[in-house]
Short mmCIF file of C-alpha atoms in Angstrom, two decimals:
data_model
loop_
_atom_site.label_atom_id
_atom_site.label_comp_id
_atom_site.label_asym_id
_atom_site.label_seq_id
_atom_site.Cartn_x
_atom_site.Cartn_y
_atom_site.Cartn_z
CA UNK A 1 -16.88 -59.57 -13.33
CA UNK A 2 -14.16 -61.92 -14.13
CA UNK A 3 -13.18 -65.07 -11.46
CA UNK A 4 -9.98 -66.83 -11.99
CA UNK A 5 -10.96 -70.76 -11.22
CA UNK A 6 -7.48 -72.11 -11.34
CA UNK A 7 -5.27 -71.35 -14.31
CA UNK A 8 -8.45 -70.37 -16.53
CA UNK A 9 -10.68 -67.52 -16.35
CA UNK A 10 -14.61 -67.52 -16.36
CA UNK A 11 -15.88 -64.26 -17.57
CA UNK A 12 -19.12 -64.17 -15.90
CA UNK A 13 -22.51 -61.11 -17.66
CA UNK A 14 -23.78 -58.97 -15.16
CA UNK A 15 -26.79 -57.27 -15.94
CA UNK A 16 -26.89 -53.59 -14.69
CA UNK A 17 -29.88 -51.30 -15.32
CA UNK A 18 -30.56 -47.52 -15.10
CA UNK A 19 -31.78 -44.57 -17.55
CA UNK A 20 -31.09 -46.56 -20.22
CA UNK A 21 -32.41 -49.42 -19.35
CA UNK A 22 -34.28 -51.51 -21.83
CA UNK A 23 -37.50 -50.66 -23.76
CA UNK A 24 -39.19 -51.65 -27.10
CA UNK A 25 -37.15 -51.30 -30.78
CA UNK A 26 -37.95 -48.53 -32.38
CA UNK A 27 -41.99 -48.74 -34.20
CA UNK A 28 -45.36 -49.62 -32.32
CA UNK A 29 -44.63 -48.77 -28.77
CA UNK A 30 -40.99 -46.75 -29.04
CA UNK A 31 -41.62 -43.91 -26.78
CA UNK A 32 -39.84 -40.17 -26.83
CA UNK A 33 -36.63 -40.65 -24.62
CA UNK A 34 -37.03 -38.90 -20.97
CA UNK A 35 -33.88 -36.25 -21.99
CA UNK A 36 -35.86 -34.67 -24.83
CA UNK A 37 -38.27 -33.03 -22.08
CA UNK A 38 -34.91 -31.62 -20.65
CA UNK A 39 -34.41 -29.25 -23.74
CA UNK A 40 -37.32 -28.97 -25.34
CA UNK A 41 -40.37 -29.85 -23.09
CA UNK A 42 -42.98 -28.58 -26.03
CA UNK A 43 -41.49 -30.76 -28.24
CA UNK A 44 -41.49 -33.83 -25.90
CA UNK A 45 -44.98 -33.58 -25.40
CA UNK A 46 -46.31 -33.74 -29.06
CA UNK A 47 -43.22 -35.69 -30.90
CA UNK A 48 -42.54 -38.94 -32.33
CA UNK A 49 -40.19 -41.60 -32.65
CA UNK A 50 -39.68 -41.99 -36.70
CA UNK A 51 -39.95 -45.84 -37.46
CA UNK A 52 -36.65 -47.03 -37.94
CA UNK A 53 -33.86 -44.45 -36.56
CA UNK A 54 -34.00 -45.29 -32.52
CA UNK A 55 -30.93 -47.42 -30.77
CA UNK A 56 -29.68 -47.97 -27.74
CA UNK A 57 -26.45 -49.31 -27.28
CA UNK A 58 -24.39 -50.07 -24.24
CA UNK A 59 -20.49 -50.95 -24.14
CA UNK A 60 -19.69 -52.87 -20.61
CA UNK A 61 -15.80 -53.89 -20.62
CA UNK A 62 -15.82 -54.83 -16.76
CA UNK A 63 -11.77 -55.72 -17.38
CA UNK A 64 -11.21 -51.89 -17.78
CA UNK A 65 -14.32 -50.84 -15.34
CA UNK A 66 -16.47 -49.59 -18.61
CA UNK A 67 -19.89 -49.47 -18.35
CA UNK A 68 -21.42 -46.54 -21.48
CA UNK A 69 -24.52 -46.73 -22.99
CA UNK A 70 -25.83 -44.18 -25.88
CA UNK A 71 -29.51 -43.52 -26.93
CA UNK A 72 -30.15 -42.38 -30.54
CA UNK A 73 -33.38 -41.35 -31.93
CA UNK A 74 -34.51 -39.15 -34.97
CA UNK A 75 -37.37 -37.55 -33.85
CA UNK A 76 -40.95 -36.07 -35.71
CA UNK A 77 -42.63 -33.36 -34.43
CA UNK A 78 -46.21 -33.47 -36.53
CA UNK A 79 -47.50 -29.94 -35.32
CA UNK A 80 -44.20 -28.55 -36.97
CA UNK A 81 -44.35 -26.58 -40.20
CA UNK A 82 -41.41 -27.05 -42.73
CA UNK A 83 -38.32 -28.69 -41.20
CA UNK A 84 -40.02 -30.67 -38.58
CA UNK A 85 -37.30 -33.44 -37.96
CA UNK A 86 -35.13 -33.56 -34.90
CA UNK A 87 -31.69 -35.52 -33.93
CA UNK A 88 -31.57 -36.23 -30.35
CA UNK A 89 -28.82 -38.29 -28.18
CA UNK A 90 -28.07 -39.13 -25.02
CA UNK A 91 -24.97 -40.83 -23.53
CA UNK A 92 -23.14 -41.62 -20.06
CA UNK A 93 -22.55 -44.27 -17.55
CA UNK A 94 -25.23 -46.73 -17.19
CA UNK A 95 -27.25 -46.03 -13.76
CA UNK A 96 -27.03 -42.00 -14.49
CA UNK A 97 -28.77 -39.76 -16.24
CA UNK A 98 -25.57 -38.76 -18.62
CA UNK A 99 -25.96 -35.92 -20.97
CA UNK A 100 -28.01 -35.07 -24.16
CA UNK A 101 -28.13 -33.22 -27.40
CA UNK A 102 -31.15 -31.99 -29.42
CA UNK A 103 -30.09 -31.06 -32.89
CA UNK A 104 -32.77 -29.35 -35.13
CA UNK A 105 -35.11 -28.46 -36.30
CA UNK A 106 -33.86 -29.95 -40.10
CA UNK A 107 -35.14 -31.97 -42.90
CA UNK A 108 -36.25 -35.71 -42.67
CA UNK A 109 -32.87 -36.72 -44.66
CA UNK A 110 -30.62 -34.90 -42.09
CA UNK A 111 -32.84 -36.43 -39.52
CA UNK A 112 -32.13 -40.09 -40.52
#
């Protein structure tokens, strides 16, 4: 939101939640984000978060009405055999669910 207070501007943060709202770094307390259930619902129930390799941005340019975010996590699923790494994202407007990707299942390098 930007006011115009004479002949300078004042560029004022508004702080808008949704799906992406904020939670924990990745570690002790990084949970499995909500999307993964949406493609693979056995693997949401029994995967991890690998320490390390979870973000979530946002990019909020109210100027040109901009308001992403992105979630990126590489993902462990310990009851797999072999390649048991995942790549997940998920991106969109902030307040909506957006879209996701689950890429895998791959080795822990490809994962990271």
């Amino acid at each position: 939101m930007v006011k115009k207070l004479g002949s300078a501007k004042k560029v004022v943060a508004k702080v808008k939640q949704g799906l992406a709202g904020v939670k924990s770094a990745s570690g002790p307390g990084c949970t499995v984000d909500t999307g993964v259930s949406k493609q693979n619902a056995k693997l949401a129930k029994s995967a991890r978060v690998i320490p390390g390799i979870h973000a979530r941005l946002a990019l909020i340019d109210a100027v040109k009405n901009m308001d992403k975010y992105y979630v990126l996590q590489g993902l462990e699923d310990p009851k797999g055999k072999g390649n048991r790494f995942f790549a997940y994202s998920r991106w969109g407007r902030t307040g909506t669910s957006g879209q996701c990707a689950l890429q895998g299942p791959m080795d822990e390098s490809k994962a990271k």
